[in-house]
mmCIF file of C-alpha atoms and ligand atoms in Angstrom:
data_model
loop_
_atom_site.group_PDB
_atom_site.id
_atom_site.type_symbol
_atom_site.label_atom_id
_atom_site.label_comp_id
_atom_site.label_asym_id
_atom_site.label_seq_id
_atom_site.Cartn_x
_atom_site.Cartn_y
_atom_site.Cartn_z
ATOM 1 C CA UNK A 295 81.393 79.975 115.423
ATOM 2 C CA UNK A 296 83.697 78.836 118.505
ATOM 3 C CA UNK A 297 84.049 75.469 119.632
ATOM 4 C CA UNK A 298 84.879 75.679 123.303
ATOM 5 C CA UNK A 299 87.491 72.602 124.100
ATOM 6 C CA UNK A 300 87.276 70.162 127.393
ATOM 7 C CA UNK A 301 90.214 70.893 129.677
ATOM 8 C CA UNK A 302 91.627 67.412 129.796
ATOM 9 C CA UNK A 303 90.419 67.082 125.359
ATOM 10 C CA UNK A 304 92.550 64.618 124.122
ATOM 11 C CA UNK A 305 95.269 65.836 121.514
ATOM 12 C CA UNK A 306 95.016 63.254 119.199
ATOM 13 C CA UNK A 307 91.090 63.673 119.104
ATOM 14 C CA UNK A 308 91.619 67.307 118.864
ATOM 15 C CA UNK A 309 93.689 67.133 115.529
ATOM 16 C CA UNK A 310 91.115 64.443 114.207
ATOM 17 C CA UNK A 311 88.265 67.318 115.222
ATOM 18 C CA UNK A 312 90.595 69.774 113.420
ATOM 19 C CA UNK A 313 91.224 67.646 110.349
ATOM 20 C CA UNK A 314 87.861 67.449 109.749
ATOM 21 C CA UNK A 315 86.486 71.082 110.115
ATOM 22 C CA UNK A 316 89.469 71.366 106.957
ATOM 23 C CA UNK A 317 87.439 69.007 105.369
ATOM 24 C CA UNK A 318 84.687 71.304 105.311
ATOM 25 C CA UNK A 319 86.432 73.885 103.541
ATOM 26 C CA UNK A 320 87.138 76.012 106.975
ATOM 27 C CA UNK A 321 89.803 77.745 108.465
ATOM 28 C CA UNK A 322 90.364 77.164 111.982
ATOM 29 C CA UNK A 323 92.083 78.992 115.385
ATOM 30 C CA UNK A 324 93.294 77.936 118.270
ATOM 31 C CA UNK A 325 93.545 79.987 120.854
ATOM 32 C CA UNK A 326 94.993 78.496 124.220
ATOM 33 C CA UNK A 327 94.065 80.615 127.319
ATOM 34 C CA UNK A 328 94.642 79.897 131.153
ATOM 35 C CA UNK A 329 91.346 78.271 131.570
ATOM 36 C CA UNK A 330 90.041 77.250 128.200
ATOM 37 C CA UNK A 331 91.024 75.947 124.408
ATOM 38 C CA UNK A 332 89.294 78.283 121.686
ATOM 39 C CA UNK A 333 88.760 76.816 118.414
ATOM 40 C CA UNK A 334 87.507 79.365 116.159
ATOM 41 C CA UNK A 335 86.024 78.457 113.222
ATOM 42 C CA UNK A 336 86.166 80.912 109.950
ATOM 43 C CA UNK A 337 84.652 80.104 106.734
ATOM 44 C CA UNK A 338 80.636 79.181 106.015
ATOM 45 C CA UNK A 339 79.537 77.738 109.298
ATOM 46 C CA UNK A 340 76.187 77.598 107.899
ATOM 47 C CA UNK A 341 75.947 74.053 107.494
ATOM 48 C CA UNK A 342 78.103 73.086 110.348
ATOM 49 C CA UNK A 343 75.916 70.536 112.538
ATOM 50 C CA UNK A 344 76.166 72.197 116.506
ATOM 51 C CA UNK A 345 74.743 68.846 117.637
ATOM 52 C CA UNK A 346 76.976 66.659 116.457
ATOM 53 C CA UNK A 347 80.288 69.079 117.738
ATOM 54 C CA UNK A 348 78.522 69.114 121.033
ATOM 55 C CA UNK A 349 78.560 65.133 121.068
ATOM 56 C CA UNK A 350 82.273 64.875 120.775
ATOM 57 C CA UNK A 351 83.987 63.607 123.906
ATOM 58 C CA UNK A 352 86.565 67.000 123.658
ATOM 59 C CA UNK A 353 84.415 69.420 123.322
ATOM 60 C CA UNK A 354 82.451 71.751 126.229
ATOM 61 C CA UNK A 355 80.325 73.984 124.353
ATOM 62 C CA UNK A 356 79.488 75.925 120.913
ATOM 63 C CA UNK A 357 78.792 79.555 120.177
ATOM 64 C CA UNK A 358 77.911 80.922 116.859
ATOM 65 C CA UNK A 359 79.589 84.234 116.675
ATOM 66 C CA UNK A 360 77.181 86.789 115.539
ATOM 67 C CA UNK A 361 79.855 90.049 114.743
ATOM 68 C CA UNK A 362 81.056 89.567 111.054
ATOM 69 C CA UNK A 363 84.386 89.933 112.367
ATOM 70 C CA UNK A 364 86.244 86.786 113.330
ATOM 71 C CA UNK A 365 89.785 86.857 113.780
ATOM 72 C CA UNK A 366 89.835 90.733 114.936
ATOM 73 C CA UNK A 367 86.844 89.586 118.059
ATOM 74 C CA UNK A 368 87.812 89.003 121.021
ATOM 75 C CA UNK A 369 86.023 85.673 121.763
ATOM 76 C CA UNK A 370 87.774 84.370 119.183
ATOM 77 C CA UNK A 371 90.714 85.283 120.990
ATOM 78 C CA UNK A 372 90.493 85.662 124.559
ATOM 79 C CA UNK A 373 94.350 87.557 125.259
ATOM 80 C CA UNK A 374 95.317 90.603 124.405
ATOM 81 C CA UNK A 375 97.462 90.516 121.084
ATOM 82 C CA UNK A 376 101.228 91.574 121.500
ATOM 83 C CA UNK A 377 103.230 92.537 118.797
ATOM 84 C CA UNK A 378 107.003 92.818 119.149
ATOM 85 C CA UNK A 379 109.035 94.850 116.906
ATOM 86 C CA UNK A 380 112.575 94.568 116.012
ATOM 87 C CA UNK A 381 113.986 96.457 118.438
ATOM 88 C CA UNK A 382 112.476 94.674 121.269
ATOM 89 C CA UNK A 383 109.938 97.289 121.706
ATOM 90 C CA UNK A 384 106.281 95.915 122.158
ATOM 91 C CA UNK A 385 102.224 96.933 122.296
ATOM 92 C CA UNK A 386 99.581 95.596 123.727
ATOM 93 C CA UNK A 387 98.900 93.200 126.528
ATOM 94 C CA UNK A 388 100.404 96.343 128.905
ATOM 95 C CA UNK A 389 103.119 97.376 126.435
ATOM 96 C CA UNK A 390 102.586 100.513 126.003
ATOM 97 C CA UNK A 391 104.534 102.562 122.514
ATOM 98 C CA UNK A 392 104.517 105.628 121.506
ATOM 99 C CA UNK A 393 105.260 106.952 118.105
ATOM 100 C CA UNK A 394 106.267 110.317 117.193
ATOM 101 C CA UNK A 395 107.933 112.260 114.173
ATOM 102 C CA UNK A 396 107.130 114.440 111.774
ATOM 103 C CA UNK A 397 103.744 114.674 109.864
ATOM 104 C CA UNK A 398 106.396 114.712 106.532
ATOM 105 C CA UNK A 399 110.070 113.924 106.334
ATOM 106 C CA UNK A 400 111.566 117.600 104.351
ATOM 107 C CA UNK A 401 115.101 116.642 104.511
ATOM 108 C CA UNK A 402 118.120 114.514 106.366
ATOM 109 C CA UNK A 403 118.397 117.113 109.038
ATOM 110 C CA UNK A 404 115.125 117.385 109.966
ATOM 111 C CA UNK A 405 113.790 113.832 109.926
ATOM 112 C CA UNK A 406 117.446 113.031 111.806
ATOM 113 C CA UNK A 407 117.166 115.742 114.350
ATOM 114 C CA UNK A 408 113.833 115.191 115.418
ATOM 115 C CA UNK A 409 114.427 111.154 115.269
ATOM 116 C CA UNK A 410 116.954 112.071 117.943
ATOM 117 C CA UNK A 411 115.322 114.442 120.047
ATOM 118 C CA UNK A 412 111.808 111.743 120.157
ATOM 119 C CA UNK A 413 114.445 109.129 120.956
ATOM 120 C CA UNK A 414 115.708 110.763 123.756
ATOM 121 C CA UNK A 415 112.324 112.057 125.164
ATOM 122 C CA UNK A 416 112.100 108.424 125.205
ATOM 123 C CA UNK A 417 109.366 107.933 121.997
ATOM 124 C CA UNK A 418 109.883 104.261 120.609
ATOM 125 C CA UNK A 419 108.964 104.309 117.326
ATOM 126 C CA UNK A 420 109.779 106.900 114.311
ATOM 127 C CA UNK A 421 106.749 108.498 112.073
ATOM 128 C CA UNK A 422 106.711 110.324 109.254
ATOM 129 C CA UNK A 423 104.929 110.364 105.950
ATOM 130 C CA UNK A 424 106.997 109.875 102.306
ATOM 131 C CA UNK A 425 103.491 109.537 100.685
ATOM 132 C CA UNK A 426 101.176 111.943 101.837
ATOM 133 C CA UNK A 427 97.192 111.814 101.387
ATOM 134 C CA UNK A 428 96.487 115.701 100.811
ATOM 135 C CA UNK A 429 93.134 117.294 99.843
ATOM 136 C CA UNK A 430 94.661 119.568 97.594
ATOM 137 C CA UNK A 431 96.803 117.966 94.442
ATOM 138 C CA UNK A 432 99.019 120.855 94.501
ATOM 139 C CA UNK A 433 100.158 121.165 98.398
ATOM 140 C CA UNK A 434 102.951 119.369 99.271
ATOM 141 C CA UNK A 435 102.947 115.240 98.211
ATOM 142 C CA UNK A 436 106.231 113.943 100.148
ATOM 143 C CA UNK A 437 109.418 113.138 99.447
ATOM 144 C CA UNK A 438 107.865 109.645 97.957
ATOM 145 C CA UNK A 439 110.890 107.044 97.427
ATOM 146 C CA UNK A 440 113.222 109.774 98.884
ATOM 147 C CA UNK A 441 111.136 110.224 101.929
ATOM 148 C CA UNK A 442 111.574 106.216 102.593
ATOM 149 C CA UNK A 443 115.522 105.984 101.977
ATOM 150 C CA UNK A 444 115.940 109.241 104.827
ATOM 151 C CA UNK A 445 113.519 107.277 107.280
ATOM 152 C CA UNK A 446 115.685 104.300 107.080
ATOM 153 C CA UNK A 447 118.944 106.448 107.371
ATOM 154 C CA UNK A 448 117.287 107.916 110.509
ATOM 155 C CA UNK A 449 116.491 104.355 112.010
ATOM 156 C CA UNK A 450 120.333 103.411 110.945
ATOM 157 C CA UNK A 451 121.105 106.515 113.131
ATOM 158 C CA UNK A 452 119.002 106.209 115.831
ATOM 159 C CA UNK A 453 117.818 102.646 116.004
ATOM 160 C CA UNK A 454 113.847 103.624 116.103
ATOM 161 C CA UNK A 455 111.660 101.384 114.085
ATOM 162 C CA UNK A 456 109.566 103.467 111.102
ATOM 163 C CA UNK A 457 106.758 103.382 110.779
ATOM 164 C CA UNK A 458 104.921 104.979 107.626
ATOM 165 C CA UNK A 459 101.799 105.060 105.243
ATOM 166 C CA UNK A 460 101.488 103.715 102.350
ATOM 167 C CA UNK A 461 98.447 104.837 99.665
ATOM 168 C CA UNK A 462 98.858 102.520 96.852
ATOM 169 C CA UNK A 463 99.921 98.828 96.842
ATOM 170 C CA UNK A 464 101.962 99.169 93.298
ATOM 171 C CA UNK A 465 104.474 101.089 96.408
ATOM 172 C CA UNK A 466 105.159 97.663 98.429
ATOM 173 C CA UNK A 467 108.387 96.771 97.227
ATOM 174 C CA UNK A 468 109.106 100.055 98.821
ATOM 175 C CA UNK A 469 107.839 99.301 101.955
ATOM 176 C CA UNK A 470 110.093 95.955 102.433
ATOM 177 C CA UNK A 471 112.506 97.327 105.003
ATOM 178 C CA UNK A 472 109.188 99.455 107.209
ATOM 179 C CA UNK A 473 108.443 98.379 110.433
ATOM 180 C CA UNK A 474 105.319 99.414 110.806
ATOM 181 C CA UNK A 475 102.971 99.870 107.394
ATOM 182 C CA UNK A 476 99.929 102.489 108.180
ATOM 183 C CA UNK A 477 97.085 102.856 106.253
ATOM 184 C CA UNK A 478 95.668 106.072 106.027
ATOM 185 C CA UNK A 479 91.783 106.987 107.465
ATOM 186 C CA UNK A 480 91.211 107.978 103.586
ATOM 187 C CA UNK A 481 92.703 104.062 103.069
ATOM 188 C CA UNK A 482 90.669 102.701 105.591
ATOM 189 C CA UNK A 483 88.452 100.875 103.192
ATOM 190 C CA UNK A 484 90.716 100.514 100.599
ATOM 191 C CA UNK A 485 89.525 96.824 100.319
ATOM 192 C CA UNK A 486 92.488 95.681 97.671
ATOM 193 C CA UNK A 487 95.617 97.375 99.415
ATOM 194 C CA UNK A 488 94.058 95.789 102.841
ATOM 195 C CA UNK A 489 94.099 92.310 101.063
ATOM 196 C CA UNK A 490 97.903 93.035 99.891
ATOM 197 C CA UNK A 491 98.551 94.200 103.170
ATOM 198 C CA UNK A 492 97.588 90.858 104.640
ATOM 199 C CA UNK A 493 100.285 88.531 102.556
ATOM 200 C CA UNK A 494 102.523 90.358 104.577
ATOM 201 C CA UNK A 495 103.526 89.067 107.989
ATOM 202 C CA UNK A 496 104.700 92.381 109.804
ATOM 203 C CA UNK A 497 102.856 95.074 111.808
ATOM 204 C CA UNK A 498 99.922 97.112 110.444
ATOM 205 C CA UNK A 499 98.875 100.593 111.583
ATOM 206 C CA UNK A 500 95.434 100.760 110.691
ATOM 207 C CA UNK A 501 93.675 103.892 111.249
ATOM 208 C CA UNK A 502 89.997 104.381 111.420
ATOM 209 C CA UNK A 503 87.898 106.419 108.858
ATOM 210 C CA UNK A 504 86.948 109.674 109.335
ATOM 211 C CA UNK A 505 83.317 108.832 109.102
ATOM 212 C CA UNK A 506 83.529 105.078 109.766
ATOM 213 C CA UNK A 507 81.878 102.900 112.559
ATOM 214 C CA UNK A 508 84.058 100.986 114.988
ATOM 215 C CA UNK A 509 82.866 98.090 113.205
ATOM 216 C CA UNK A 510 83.531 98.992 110.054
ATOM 217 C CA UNK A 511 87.289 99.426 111.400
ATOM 218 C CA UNK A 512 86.820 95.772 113.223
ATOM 219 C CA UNK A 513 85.945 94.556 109.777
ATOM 220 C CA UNK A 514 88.755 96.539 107.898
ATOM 221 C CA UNK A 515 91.122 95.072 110.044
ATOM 222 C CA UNK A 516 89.792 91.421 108.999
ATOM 223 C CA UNK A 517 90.795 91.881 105.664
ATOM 224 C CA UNK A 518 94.085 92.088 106.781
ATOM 225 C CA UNK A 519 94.197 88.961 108.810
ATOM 226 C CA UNK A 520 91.996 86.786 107.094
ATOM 227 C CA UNK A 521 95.000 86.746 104.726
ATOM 228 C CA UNK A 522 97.213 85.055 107.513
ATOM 229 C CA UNK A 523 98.999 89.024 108.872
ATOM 230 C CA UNK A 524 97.243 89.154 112.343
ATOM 231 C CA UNK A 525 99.936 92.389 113.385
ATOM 232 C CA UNK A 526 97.007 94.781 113.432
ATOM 233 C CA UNK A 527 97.012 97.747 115.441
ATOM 234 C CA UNK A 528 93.960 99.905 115.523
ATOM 235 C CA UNK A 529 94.305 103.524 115.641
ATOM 236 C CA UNK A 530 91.549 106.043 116.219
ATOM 237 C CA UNK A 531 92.388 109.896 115.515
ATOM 238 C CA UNK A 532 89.136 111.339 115.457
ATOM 239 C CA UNK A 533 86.153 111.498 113.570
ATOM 240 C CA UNK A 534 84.229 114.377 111.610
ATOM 241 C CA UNK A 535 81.055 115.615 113.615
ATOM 242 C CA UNK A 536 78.983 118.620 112.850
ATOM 243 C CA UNK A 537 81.761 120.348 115.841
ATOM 244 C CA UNK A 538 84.390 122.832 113.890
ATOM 245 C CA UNK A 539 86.362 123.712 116.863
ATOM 246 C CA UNK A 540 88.731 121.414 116.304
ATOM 247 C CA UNK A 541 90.162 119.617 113.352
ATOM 248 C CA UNK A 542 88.298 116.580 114.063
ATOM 249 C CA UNK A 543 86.159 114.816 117.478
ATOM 250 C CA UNK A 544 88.364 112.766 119.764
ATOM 251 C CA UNK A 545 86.144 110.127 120.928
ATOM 252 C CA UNK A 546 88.058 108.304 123.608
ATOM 253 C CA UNK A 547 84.855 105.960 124.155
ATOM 254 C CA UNK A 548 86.334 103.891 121.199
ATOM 255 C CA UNK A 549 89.507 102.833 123.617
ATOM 256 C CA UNK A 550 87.058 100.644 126.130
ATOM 257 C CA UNK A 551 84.626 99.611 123.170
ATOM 258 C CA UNK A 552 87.695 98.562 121.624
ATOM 259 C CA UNK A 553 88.867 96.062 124.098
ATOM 260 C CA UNK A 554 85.950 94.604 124.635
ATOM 261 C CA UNK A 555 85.328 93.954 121.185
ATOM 262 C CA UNK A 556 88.838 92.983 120.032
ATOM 263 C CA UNK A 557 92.376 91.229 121.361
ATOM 264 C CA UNK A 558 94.005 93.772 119.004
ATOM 265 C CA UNK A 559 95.772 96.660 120.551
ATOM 266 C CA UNK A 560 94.657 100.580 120.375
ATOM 267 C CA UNK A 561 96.743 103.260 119.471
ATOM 268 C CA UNK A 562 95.593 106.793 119.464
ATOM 269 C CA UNK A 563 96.181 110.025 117.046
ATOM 270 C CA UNK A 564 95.817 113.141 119.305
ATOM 271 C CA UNK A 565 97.306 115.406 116.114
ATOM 272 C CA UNK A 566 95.142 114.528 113.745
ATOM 273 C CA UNK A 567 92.157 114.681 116.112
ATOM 274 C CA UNK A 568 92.392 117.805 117.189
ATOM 275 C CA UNK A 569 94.374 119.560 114.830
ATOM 276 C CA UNK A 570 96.050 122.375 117.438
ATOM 277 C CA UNK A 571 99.557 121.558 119.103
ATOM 278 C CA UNK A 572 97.994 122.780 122.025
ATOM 279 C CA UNK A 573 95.358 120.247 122.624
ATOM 280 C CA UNK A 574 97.548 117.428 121.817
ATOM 281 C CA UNK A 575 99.227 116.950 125.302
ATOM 282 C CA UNK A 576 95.244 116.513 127.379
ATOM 283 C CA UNK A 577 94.002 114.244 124.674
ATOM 284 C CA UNK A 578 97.075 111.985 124.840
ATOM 285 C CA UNK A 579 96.578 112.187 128.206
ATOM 286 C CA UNK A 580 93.094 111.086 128.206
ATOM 287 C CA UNK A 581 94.030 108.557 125.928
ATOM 288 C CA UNK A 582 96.791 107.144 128.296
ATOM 289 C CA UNK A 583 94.391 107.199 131.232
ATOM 290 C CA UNK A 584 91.405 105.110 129.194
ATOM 291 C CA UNK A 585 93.563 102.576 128.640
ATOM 292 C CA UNK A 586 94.987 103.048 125.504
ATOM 293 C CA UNK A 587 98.019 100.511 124.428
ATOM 294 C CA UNK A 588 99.428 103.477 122.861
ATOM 295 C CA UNK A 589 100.208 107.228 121.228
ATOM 296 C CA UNK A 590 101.061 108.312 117.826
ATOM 297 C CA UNK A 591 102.274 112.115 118.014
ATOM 298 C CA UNK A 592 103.385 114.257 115.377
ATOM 299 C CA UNK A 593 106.651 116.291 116.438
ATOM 300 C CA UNK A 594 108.528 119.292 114.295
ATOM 301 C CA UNK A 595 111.790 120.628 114.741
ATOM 302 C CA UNK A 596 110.272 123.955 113.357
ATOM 303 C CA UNK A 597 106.090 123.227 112.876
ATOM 304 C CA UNK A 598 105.790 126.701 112.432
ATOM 305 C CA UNK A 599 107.623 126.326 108.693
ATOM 306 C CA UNK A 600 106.553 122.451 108.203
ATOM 307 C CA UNK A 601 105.590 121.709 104.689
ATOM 308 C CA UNK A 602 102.735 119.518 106.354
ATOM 309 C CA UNK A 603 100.254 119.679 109.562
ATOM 310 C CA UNK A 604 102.619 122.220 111.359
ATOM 311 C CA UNK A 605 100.004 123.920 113.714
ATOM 312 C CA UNK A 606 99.201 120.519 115.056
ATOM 313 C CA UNK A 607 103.092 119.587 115.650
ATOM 314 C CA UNK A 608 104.361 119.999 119.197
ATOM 315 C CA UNK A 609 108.243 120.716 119.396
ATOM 316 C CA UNK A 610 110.554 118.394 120.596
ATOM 317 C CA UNK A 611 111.214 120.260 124.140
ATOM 318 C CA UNK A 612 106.932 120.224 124.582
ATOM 319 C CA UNK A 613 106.764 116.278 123.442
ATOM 320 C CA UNK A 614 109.623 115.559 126.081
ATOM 321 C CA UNK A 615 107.538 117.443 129.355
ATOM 322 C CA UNK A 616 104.579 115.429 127.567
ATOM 323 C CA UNK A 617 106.287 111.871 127.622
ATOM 324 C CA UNK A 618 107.026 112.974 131.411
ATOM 325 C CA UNK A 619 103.355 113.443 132.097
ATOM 326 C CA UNK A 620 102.079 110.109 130.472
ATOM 327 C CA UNK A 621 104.911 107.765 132.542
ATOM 328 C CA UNK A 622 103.181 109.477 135.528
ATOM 329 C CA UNK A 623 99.803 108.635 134.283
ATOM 330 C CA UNK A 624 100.254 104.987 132.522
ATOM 331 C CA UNK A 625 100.555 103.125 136.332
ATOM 332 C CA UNK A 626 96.996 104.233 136.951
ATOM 333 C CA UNK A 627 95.748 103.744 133.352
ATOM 334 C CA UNK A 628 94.000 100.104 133.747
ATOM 335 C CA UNK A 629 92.457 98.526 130.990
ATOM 336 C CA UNK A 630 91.588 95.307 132.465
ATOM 337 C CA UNK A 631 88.347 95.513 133.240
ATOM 338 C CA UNK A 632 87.260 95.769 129.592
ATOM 339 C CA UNK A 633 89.427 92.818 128.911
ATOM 340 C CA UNK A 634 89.924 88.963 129.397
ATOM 341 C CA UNK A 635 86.090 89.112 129.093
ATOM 342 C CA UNK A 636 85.249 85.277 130.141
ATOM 343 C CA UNK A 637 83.741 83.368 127.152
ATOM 344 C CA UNK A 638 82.336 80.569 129.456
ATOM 345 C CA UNK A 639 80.537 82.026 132.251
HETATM 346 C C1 PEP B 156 99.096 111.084 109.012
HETATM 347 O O1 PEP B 156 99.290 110.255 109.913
HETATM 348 O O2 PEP B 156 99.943 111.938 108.672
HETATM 349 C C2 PEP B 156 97.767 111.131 108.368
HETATM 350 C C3 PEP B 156 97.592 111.617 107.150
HETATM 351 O O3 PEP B 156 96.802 110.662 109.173
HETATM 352 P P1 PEP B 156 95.238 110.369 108.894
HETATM 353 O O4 PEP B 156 95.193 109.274 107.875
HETATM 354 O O5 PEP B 156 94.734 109.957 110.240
HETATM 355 O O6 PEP B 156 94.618 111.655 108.418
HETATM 356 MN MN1 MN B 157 99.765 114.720 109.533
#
């Protein structure tokens, strides 16, 4: 439910108002756009009276919210979400970030190397996997604990923010000094690590399930922030269709659908969605131009001997002439229109 505020609502009624949805038992948030006051209202509504909230002085109107997902929807929260990282570097709202790296930091060299040349090529955030999910138990599993201690050495050398996935939440204390904390597709409804995940208060990289509906993302992501962490990013990188010619279907529908639904911003996976180097530069190109609020790119130094996701790797000389192309196409990419969707007609 959404209580709508008057312009002019008085503050001290407003806490009074507030004090006594609390009462109730539910959680409530305010968000304060150019034209209106959102109070959204998250708990059971069920036996909220609309009648008597539409009787108070302060209030304009009431909407029950029919999507099962509150704080991720975007009429409970009318402007885009940004979320600033320690570096300064920011997403969503028109911040636009790109993340590349390797699928798996090897070694020092290589996850220091490539940190530099994505740097330069102007990527602002570092990936690369320390715990990787792999089908097969006996392929390659990451450097684990390792794997974290070289990503930090390579943000000490380079300044990039990390950001890496975690698979099990007993690995947290590990994850202290991430930037950014992704969850897997195979994670995505890992319902206890998502409810770990949101006693944190720092960014989230949640990607969608290979076989999971937007809204089962939408609602993923709420179990992160109904524990308080509202840094989610959602991340599509392709689904699995009954199509084999690529690794998986890139459905850039999901960008628009996305806004409209949610404040949150949208990242997309063009590696892991098509699974061939040489598809990655159109689809992250596609991506840029349907508004996406950002790219996550897996670059190797060498793919062709990467322990991990090496065919789908572009080098660092193909990511740079990439990162050319999308500054030429992000001025025309214009998400607008799916956004700021007016909650009061
Ligand atoms: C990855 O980013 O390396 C990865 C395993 O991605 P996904 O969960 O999308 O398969
Ligand atoms: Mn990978």
């Amino acid at each position: 439910m959404i209580v709508i505020l008057r312009k002019d609502a008085d503050p001290q009624q407003v806490e009074l108002f507030d004090n006594w949805l609390h009462s109730m038992g539910l959680e409530t948030h305010k968000s304060i756009g150019a034209n209106h006051t959102i109070v959204g209202l998250v708990g059971d509504t069920s036996r909220v009276d609309i009648e008597s909230i539409l009787a108070l002085d302060i209030v304009e109107t009431v909407r029950r919210i029919q999507e099962p997902y509150k704080n991720a929807n975007r009429k409970f929260h009318e402007q885009d979400t940004v979320i600033t990282l320690s570096s300064g570097a920011q997403i969503g709202g028109g911040h636009f970030l790109v993340m590349a790296g390797p699928c798996s930091v090897e070694n020092e060299d290589q996850i220091i190397g490539v940190a530099q040349a994505v740097k330069a090529a102007g990527a602002h955030v570092l990936r690369g996997g320390a715990f990787k999910p792999r089908t097969s138990p006996y392929a390659f599993q990451g450097l684990h604990e390792e794997g974290i201690r070289l990503l930090l050495k390579a943000r000490e050398a380079t300044g990039l923010p990390i950001v890496t996935e975690i698979m099990d939440a007993q690995h947290l204390p590990l994850f202290e000094d991430i930037d950014i904390i992704q969850v897997g597709a195979r994670n995505m409804q890992n319902f206890e690590l998502l409810k770990q995940l949101g006693k944190l208060r720092k960014p989230i990289l949640l990607k969608r399930g290979m076989a999971n509906t937007l809204q089962e993302l939408l609602m993923s992501a709420e179990y992160i922030m109904a524990g308080g962490n509202d840094q989610v990013i959602l991340c599509e990188r392709g689904i699995r269709t009954f199509e084999t010619a690529t690794r998986n279907t890139m459905d850039l529908s999901v960008i628009p659908v996305l806004h409209e639904l949610s404040h949150l911003p949208v990242v997309v996976d063009p590696s892991h969605a098509t699974g061939r180097w040489q598809l990655v530069p159109p689809l992250a190109l596609g991506a840029t131009a349907c508004g996406a609020d950002g790219l996550i790119i897996e670059v190797h130094n060498d793919p062709e001997h990467a322990l991990c996701d090496g065919p789908q790797s572009l080098r660092p000389d193909r990511f740079a002439d990439l990162m050319g192309k999308i500054k030429s196409v992000r001025p025309s990419a214009d998400h607008s229109f799916m956004t700021g969707t007016p909650v009061v007609e």
